C-alpha cells in the first residue's frame, strides 16, 4: 500500500482516472514496462455489486451505491452534476464510463476533425481505432437474444425502429457494441448477454466488455505479479485533488483523498489526503473531472497552465433524449442491450430549411457555418431495464410538466370535452359573456392532454365546473373597457380557448403561476372529494405512471422534490405478467446526439471565490442541431404513431443533459489557443498530459468513447516513442507494430463476417433528406394605417435602423409629415404577417427577428391607388432595459417574389420607453416610417395599429405553427407572450417589478425561516 509519496521512489507515471482515456493509457504504459500508479476515485464493481432498484419495502434507493456524492458519504456509481446551464452525467468506478455506458463504439467522421491540431484526421486515427476495437472485442447485436432461461426473444425495439426509419426513407444500421453475445472464448469465465436492458445501470451478467475486462486487466495482472520487477499500483477510492510540479527536475506530487480509509465513517472524521510522486502525470478524469482538477491545481501551485483557455470549448455533444409512449406496435425497450442501431442525418439544419436565410437581408438570419448550418446527427434505439420503467414514466410523463415536453400530432377535436361524463359542456364561453371558465378549461385540457385516467378526469372536470370564478382575480384588478372588449372579442373568435387565454395570459403560464393554480385546484379538490380523489390518484399512479403504492409515491415525490433527477427509480407494477405483453411494451426510447456548435466554458471558482463549478453554454450556437433533432424525433414518433416526450428539463428550462461531455482542456498546436499540444502535453507544463474526452478540440458528434480510446492509444504511443530508449524502445516498437497488424487483421475478419466496423461510412442513401416535422413557431398578422407625405427641405428622417440612438432622432419630422399627409389625404396601410419559424431559436438568439410578408397600400384622397407586395424583417426587441425598439425593414418585391432593390424600401421603428402616463399601448403600436416614392422622393409619416384592428384581428390571428398538439401550441403562445409582455413589463413597469421582487424576497425569507425552500424562475431549488 502506498502511504507517503515523500518516502518512496517516484513512479514513472501516475494516471488519474480509469475510464477510456485512463484505462488505455495505464495499460499501454504498463505494457511498456513503466512503474505506474493508477488512481481512481470510484470503487470496483463486480457483476454482483451493481446497485439495484429499491425493493417494494424500501421507499428510497440505496444512494450510497447509486450516487457519487462523497460529501454526503455516497460513493456510488453515478454522478449527476447540475452545472447551471446543463446537467452532466458520468460514472465513478473502476472502468469509468464503461460501467454505465450503452456500449456503442463509433468512429468519428472525417469532418469532425476540422479544427484539430496538425496530423489529426480520420485516416491517421484509423489504426488506433482498430487497436481499441480489437482490444475490447466489439460485436454486433443479433436479431434475437436468449434470456436467462434460454428463450429466444426478438429485439423488437431495434426491429421497430428500423421499420420506422425505413418508413421515413432513412436507412437504419446496426452499430458495433462492446457486448458479448456469442462465445468469444471468455463466455464461460465472464458471461453472455441475456438482453436484460440494464447496460446503463451496470451489467450483472458480466456480458458488457467493460474496461476492467480488457485494458484494465493488463494493469491488474501486472499489479498482482510481484515477479515482474515493475512497480504497478491500482488505488481505487482515491480521488486526486491537486497536482503540484516539483522544483526544477523534481517530480510531480499528486495529492489525493483516500476515501477508502474512511468509507462508511463520514461525519465522524476528515478524509485523509495523501500524496504520491511521479515523473509524469496523465490526467484522464473525464471532460469535467480533468478540467476541474487542472483548474484547482492552477489556482494553487501549478504555474505555467493557461488558465484563460482552461475550460473553454466544453460541449454537450448535442445529446438529447426522447421517449415515445403509446406506440401502435410493441417495442419492448427492456429487451436487448441499451443500444443496438441507429440512423444518420447529415444535411442542412431545419432552421436553414424553413425560411431562415444566410446573408439574406429580407429574412431573419440563418445559423452560420460556425453555428452548424449543416448538421450531423444520429438517432439510436435506447432501452432500460424493467425496474426503471416507472421512473422514466414518472419523470417524462409527469403531469407536473403540463404537457410542456410533449409532441403529439393528435387533432384537438379528438380530445374529450370539458367537465362532463357525457361530454356535453361546450368549450367556448357563452356568447358576449366573459370566459370565466377559461382557466379551469385550460387546466382541464392540460390534464386531459396528459392522459390522466378517465375517473380522475371526471372528478377534476366536475370540480372545475364549480370553479367558474377561478380566473376572476387575474383580470378583475385590471377592470377596463379595453379589457372587456378584448375578452369579448377573444371569446367570440376563440376556436380553442386554451390558446386564446395563453395569448393574453401567456406569462401567467410560467411555472410559478402554474404552481399557484395547481395548488389551488389541488387543495380545492382534496377538500371536496378526498376519498375518491385518493383512489383515483392511486389508480392513475399505478396504471399510468407505473408507481406501486403510496410508499413509493411518497418516495418518488421526495426524490423529485429534492431535485434528484439522476436517480429516480421506482419498481414497475408487479401485477403484470413476467412474460408476455406489459404496459411498458409500447414505449420507444430514442437517444440522439450530434456535432455540437454550442460552445461552452467550464468555470471553476478559486478557493477564495468559493462555490460550485459552473458551465456557461452559448446555446443559440447549438440550436440548429437541437432543432433538427427535435424534428427527426417527431418524425420517428409519428411513424410509431405515439406520443413523444422530450427531456423535461430541456423543454421547460432549455437545459440539455449530456452523457457525452467533451472539451475543456482542448488540444491546439499553439500555446494560447488551447490547453494541451497536439500530443496531449499541457502547454507550459512539461510532463503533464491530458488524454481523455476533455482534450477534444471539437465535438465528434458520435458516441465518443471509441475516439477517446483511439486518442489515448495515439498519444500514449507518441509519449512512449519519445520516452523509451535504445533496445527497450526497439522491442516496444516491434510489439506495437505486431499489435497494429493483429488489430487490422481482426477488423478485416469482423467485416468478412458481414458486419461493418464503421457503419456510418456505408452508402446510407439520402441522409440529407429533410425531416417532415416543421419546427414549432408562431405567426400573427398586424395592420397599421396612418398618414404620410413627402419630406420637406431641411427635414431629416433619422431612423433607429440607421443606427441612430432613439434620443438622437427628431420624432417631430415624422409627425410633421403625418400632419401634411392628413391634410393632403395621403395614407399608407401596411398589412403584415409576422412569423418566427422556430420559436426557440427566435427567443434564444438576439436580435429576435421575425420574417414579414404582406402588402403596402397607398390611399390618396380616400382612393386606393396601389397595393404592393412586400417582404422584410421585424426586429422585435432591440435596445435594452428601459428603452426598447422594434424595427421594420420592408422591401418591395418583383414578380418572382424577390426584392426589387438592394436596400429596404421602407424603414420604420417603434420606440418603447416609459414616459409619464399610460403609454405602453401607444408606443407598441405606433410606427415611424421613412420610405422612397416616385422619383426617389423621400416620404415619411406615422402609421398605427387601430385599437379595433388590434382587438379583432391581430390578437385572434396569433397562432402557433408547426404542431397540432394543443399543449405544444398553448406553450408556444405562452412563451412568446412571456417574451413580449415580459419585455414590455420590464420597460414600463420596472418600478412595480422591483416592488414585487422585494415583496417576493421578503416572502421567501419568511418561507425559509419556516423551513420551506422556494424555487427560482427556472424551477430549480
Ligand atoms: C448513461 C451513459 C451512456 C453512455 N453510452 C455511451 C455509449 O454507448 N458509447 C459511447 O461512446 N459513450 C457513451 N457514454 C459516454 C462515455 O461513457 C464517456 O464519453 C466516456 O466514458 C468518457 O471517457 P473518459 O475517459 O473521458 O472519462 P470517464 O470514462 O468518465 O473516466 C473518468 C474516470 O476518472 C475518474 N475520476 C474523475 N475525477 C477523478 C479524480 N479527481 N481522481 C481520480 N479519479 C477521478 C472517474 O471516476 C472515472 O472513472 C455514455 C455515458 C453515460 C453516462
Ligand atoms: S442487456 Fe446489457 S446489462 Fe443486460 S446482459 Fe446484455 S449487456 Fe448485460
Tab-separated table of C-alpha atoms in Angstrom, residues 489-743:
chain	number	residue	atom	x	y	z
A	489	UNK	CA	-63.720	39.641	-28.988
A	490	UNK	CA	-61.384	36.892	-27.895
A	491	UNK	CA	-64.239	34.748	-26.660
A	492	UNK	CA	-66.152	35.180	-29.888
A	493	UNK	CA	-63.219	34.320	-32.056
A	494	UNK	CA	-61.859	31.559	-29.919
A	495	UNK	CA	-61.555	28.286	-31.753
A	496	UNK	CA	-59.554	26.963	-28.850
A	497	UNK	CA	-59.997	28.701	-25.582
A	498	UNK	CA	-56.665	27.493	-24.244
A	499	UNK	CA	-54.800	29.231	-26.974
A	500	UNK	CA	-56.848	32.407	-26.508
A	501	UNK	CA	-56.098	32.579	-22.839
A	502	UNK	CA	-52.490	31.786	-23.377
A	503	UNK	CA	-52.386	34.726	-25.761
A	504	UNK	CA	-53.489	37.126	-23.082
A	505	UNK	CA	-52.162	35.483	-20.058
A	506	UNK	CA	-49.224	33.628	-21.550
A	507	UNK	CA	-46.922	34.829	-18.887
A	508	UNK	CA	-49.226	33.508	-16.216
A	509	UNK	CA	-48.432	30.099	-17.572
A	510	UNK	CA	-44.890	30.385	-16.349
A	511	UNK	CA	-44.064	27.726	-13.862
A	512	UNK	CA	-44.591	29.822	-10.772
A	513	UNK	CA	-48.162	30.745	-11.657
A	514	UNK	CA	-48.970	27.228	-12.679
A	515	UNK	CA	-47.832	26.054	-9.310
A	516	UNK	CA	-50.182	28.505	-7.713
A	517	UNK	CA	-53.079	27.348	-9.846
A	518	UNK	CA	-52.310	23.697	-9.362
A	519	UNK	CA	-52.056	24.113	-5.611
A	520	UNK	CA	-55.409	25.903	-5.554
A	521	UNK	CA	-57.015	23.225	-7.645
A	522	UNK	CA	-55.410	20.517	-5.580
A	523	UNK	CA	-56.444	21.962	-2.230
A	524	UNK	CA	-59.993	22.510	-3.511
A	525	UNK	CA	-60.211	19.025	-4.874
A	526	UNK	CA	-58.963	17.483	-1.700
A	527	UNK	CA	-61.459	19.410	0.341
A	528	UNK	CA	-64.399	18.305	-1.714
A	529	UNK	CA	-63.635	14.809	-2.782
A	530	UNK	CA	-60.901	13.342	-0.644
A	531	UNK	CA	-61.633	9.621	-0.774
A	532	UNK	CA	-62.464	9.418	-4.434
A	533	UNK	CA	-59.515	11.637	-5.345
A	534	UNK	CA	-57.089	9.497	-3.419
A	535	UNK	CA	-58.481	6.407	-5.051
A	536	UNK	CA	-58.295	7.971	-8.489
A	537	UNK	CA	-54.775	9.321	-7.991
A	538	UNK	CA	-53.637	5.947	-6.777
A	539	UNK	CA	-55.258	4.266	-9.732
A	540	UNK	CA	-53.635	6.770	-12.109
A	541	UNK	CA	-50.295	6.375	-10.369
A	542	UNK	CA	-50.372	2.644	-10.849
A	543	UNK	CA	-51.888	2.450	-14.308
A	544	UNK	CA	-50.249	5.406	-15.999
A	545	UNK	CA	-47.093	6.047	-14.083
A	546	UNK	CA	-46.145	2.567	-13.005
A	547	UNK	CA	-45.855	3.520	-9.330
A	548	UNK	CA	-46.543	0.704	-6.988
A	549	UNK	CA	-48.050	2.003	-3.833
A	550	UNK	CA	-48.353	5.137	-1.708
A	551	UNK	CA	-44.990	4.444	-0.092
A	552	UNK	CA	-43.366	4.511	-3.478
A	553	UNK	CA	-45.391	7.503	-4.498
A	554	UNK	CA	-44.113	9.303	-1.413
A	555	UNK	CA	-40.540	8.176	-2.062
A	556	UNK	CA	-40.687	9.346	-5.631
A	557	UNK	CA	-42.198	12.664	-4.605
A	558	UNK	CA	-39.423	13.204	-2.069
A	559	UNK	CA	-36.722	12.366	-4.554
A	560	UNK	CA	-38.375	14.503	-7.174
A	561	UNK	CA	-38.802	17.445	-4.841
A	562	UNK	CA	-35.197	17.057	-3.793
A	563	UNK	CA	-34.212	17.563	-7.399
A	564	UNK	CA	-32.698	14.129	-7.564
A	565	UNK	CA	-33.135	13.885	-11.279
A	566	UNK	CA	-30.389	11.388	-11.918
A	567	UNK	CA	-31.508	8.543	-9.770
A	568	UNK	CA	-35.246	8.316	-9.590
A	569	UNK	CA	-36.086	4.663	-9.583
A	570	UNK	CA	-39.339	3.013	-8.802
A	571	UNK	CA	-40.475	-0.507	-9.300
A	572	UNK	CA	-42.976	-1.264	-12.032
A	573	UNK	CA	-46.329	-2.791	-11.204
A	574	UNK	CA	-45.647	-6.407	-10.268
A	575	UNK	CA	-49.183	-7.433	-11.044
A	576	UNK	CA	-48.001	-7.535	-14.633
A	577	UNK	CA	-47.059	-10.916	-16.016
A	578	UNK	CA	-43.390	-11.858	-16.022
A	579	UNK	CA	-43.603	-12.814	-19.664
A	580	UNK	CA	-45.907	-11.730	-22.447
A	581	UNK	CA	-47.108	-8.188	-23.136
A	582	UNK	CA	-46.643	-5.498	-20.494
A	583	UNK	CA	-47.865	-1.928	-20.176
A	584	UNK	CA	-44.290	-0.730	-20.783
A	585	UNK	CA	-44.075	-2.595	-24.082
A	586	UNK	CA	-45.475	0.230	-26.177
A	587	UNK	CA	-42.694	2.637	-25.377
A	588	UNK	CA	-39.723	3.564	-27.554
A	589	UNK	CA	-36.667	5.269	-26.118
A	590	UNK	CA	-34.780	7.484	-28.574
A	591	UNK	CA	-31.255	8.706	-27.939
A	592	UNK	CA	-29.811	11.381	-30.136
A	593	UNK	CA	-26.538	13.245	-30.421
A	594	UNK	CA	-24.686	15.290	-32.977
A	595	UNK	CA	-21.847	17.646	-33.752
A	596	UNK	CA	-22.384	20.420	-31.312
A	597	UNK	CA	-21.529	24.034	-32.073
A	598	UNK	CA	-22.941	25.227	-28.755
A	599	UNK	CA	-19.718	26.497	-27.266
A	600	UNK	CA	-19.362	26.310	-23.503
A	601	UNK	CA	-16.899	27.176	-20.780
A	602	UNK	CA	-16.311	25.311	-17.532
A	603	UNK	CA	-15.815	27.833	-14.761
A	604	UNK	CA	-14.126	26.502	-11.642
A	605	UNK	CA	-14.078	29.093	-8.866
A	606	UNK	CA	-10.857	29.598	-6.961
A	607	UNK	CA	-10.852	28.681	-3.255
A	608	UNK	CA	-11.141	32.398	-2.470
A	609	UNK	CA	-14.235	32.766	-4.675
A	610	UNK	CA	-15.796	29.507	-3.484
A	611	UNK	CA	-18.936	27.923	-4.905
A	612	UNK	CA	-19.618	25.077	-7.292
A	613	UNK	CA	-18.280	24.531	-10.804
A	614	UNK	CA	-20.481	26.018	-13.495
A	615	UNK	CA	-20.708	25.668	-17.248
A	616	UNK	CA	-21.655	28.681	-19.293
A	617	UNK	CA	-23.219	27.452	-22.508
A	618	UNK	CA	-23.865	29.561	-25.593
A	619	UNK	CA	-26.900	27.573	-26.534
A	620	UNK	CA	-28.059	29.521	-29.612
A	621	UNK	CA	-24.942	28.313	-31.402
A	622	UNK	CA	-26.122	24.776	-30.817
A	623	UNK	CA	-29.737	25.372	-31.768
A	624	UNK	CA	-29.525	24.188	-35.398
A	625	UNK	CA	-28.637	20.659	-34.373
A	626	UNK	CA	-31.122	20.561	-31.459
A	627	UNK	CA	-33.924	21.885	-33.684
A	628	UNK	CA	-33.176	19.283	-36.353
A	629	UNK	CA	-33.044	16.530	-33.744
A	630	UNK	CA	-36.427	17.560	-32.412
A	631	UNK	CA	-37.901	17.403	-35.913
A	632	UNK	CA	-36.405	13.948	-36.541
A	633	UNK	CA	-37.592	12.585	-33.208
A	634	UNK	CA	-41.070	13.875	-34.026
A	635	UNK	CA	-40.881	12.139	-37.406
A	636	UNK	CA	-39.987	8.867	-35.714
A	637	UNK	CA	-42.752	9.295	-33.122
A	638	UNK	CA	-45.203	9.956	-35.962
A	639	UNK	CA	-44.076	6.803	-37.718
A	640	UNK	CA	-44.506	4.803	-34.492
A	641	UNK	CA	-47.887	6.522	-34.003
A	642	UNK	CA	-47.055	7.503	-30.463
A	643	UNK	CA	-46.722	10.495	-28.206
A	644	UNK	CA	-43.243	11.993	-27.990
A	645	UNK	CA	-41.941	13.322	-24.696
A	646	UNK	CA	-38.621	15.120	-24.582
A	647	UNK	CA	-36.315	15.551	-21.628
A	648	UNK	CA	-38.478	17.829	-19.451
A	649	UNK	CA	-35.532	19.906	-18.266
A	650	UNK	CA	-34.773	20.762	-21.884
A	651	UNK	CA	-38.370	21.600	-22.679
A	652	UNK	CA	-39.037	23.691	-19.595
A	653	UNK	CA	-35.644	25.197	-18.811
A	654	UNK	CA	-33.693	24.994	-22.076
A	655	UNK	CA	-31.106	22.878	-20.292
A	656	UNK	CA	-29.601	19.948	-22.158
A	657	UNK	CA	-28.429	16.879	-20.308
A	658	UNK	CA	-25.188	15.389	-21.534
A	659	UNK	CA	-23.695	11.945	-21.075
A	660	UNK	CA	-21.018	12.683	-23.685
A	661	UNK	CA	-19.260	15.743	-22.243
A	662	UNK	CA	-16.219	16.813	-24.250
A	663	UNK	CA	-13.623	19.593	-24.245
A	664	UNK	CA	-12.321	21.839	-21.502
A	665	UNK	CA	-8.607	21.012	-21.940
A	666	UNK	CA	-8.621	21.226	-25.730
A	667	UNK	CA	-5.619	20.312	-27.835
A	668	UNK	CA	-4.178	23.081	-30.024
A	669	UNK	CA	-0.853	23.434	-31.818
A	670	UNK	CA	-0.097	26.879	-30.463
A	671	UNK	CA	0.027	27.835	-26.786
A	672	UNK	CA	-2.651	30.430	-26.170
A	673	UNK	CA	-5.116	28.607	-28.418
A	674	UNK	CA	-5.691	25.560	-26.276
A	675	UNK	CA	-4.602	23.857	-23.071
A	676	UNK	CA	-2.573	20.954	-24.448
A	677	UNK	CA	-0.476	20.480	-27.574
A	678	UNK	CA	-1.364	18.096	-30.385
A	679	UNK	CA	0.075	15.179	-28.373
A	680	UNK	CA	-1.850	15.946	-25.232
A	681	UNK	CA	1.018	17.555	-23.228
A	682	UNK	CA	-0.118	20.612	-21.301
A	683	UNK	CA	1.339	23.774	-22.869
A	684	UNK	CA	3.812	25.284	-20.415
A	685	UNK	CA	3.929	22.249	-18.066
A	686	UNK	CA	6.265	19.540	-19.449
A	687	UNK	CA	5.493	16.084	-18.088
A	688	UNK	CA	1.781	16.774	-17.545
A	689	UNK	CA	-0.642	15.224	-20.061
A	690	UNK	CA	-4.387	15.096	-20.662
A	691	UNK	CA	-5.595	12.012	-22.552
A	692	UNK	CA	-9.377	11.892	-22.345
A	693	UNK	CA	-12.597	13.486	-23.618
A	694	UNK	CA	-11.539	16.878	-22.271
A	695	UNK	CA	-8.775	17.048	-24.903
A	696	UNK	CA	-11.256	17.113	-27.831
A	697	UNK	CA	-10.966	20.433	-29.676
A	698	UNK	CA	-14.447	19.958	-31.193
A	699	UNK	CA	-17.457	17.792	-30.657
A	700	UNK	CA	-17.215	14.496	-32.540
A	701	UNK	CA	-20.968	14.103	-32.914
A	702	UNK	CA	-20.958	10.320	-32.425
A	703	UNK	CA	-20.796	8.401	-29.129
A	704	UNK	CA	-17.289	9.456	-28.090
A	705	UNK	CA	-15.719	6.541	-26.171
A	706	UNK	CA	-14.148	4.971	-29.228
A	707	UNK	CA	-12.483	8.244	-30.207
A	708	UNK	CA	-11.311	8.791	-26.613
A	709	UNK	CA	-9.739	5.331	-26.614
A	710	UNK	CA	-8.136	5.950	-30.036
A	711	UNK	CA	-6.872	9.367	-28.887
A	712	UNK	CA	-5.258	7.790	-25.840
A	713	UNK	CA	-3.774	4.982	-27.972
A	714	UNK	CA	-2.227	7.545	-30.310
A	715	UNK	CA	-0.933	9.945	-27.690
A	716	UNK	CA	0.440	7.337	-25.294
A	717	UNK	CA	2.292	5.836	-28.262
A	718	UNK	CA	3.795	9.237	-29.093
A	719	UNK	CA	4.768	9.659	-25.445
A	720	UNK	CA	6.406	6.226	-25.219
A	721	UNK	CA	8.178	6.696	-28.519
A	722	UNK	CA	9.839	9.791	-27.092
A	723	UNK	CA	10.375	8.405	-23.599
A	724	UNK	CA	11.781	4.905	-24.169
A	725	UNK	CA	15.376	4.499	-25.138
A	726	UNK	CA	17.628	2.097	-27.065
A	727	UNK	CA	16.845	-1.592	-27.175
A	728	UNK	CA	13.909	-1.202	-24.894
A	729	UNK	CA	12.328	1.160	-27.397
A	730	UNK	CA	13.071	-1.142	-30.348
A	731	UNK	CA	11.421	-4.065	-28.598
A	732	UNK	CA	8.426	-1.951	-27.673
A	733	UNK	CA	8.128	-0.669	-31.251
A	734	UNK	CA	8.143	-4.208	-32.646
A	735	UNK	CA	5.456	-5.290	-30.217
A	736	UNK	CA	3.391	-2.239	-31.077
A	737	UNK	CA	3.624	-2.893	-34.810
A	738	UNK	CA	2.653	-6.525	-34.260
A	739	UNK	CA	-0.384	-5.392	-32.257
A	740	UNK	CA	-1.433	-2.997	-35.014
A	741	UNK	CA	-1.117	-5.731	-37.622
A	742	UNK	CA	-3.200	-8.100	-35.490
A	743	UNK	CA	-5.810	-5.377	-34.950
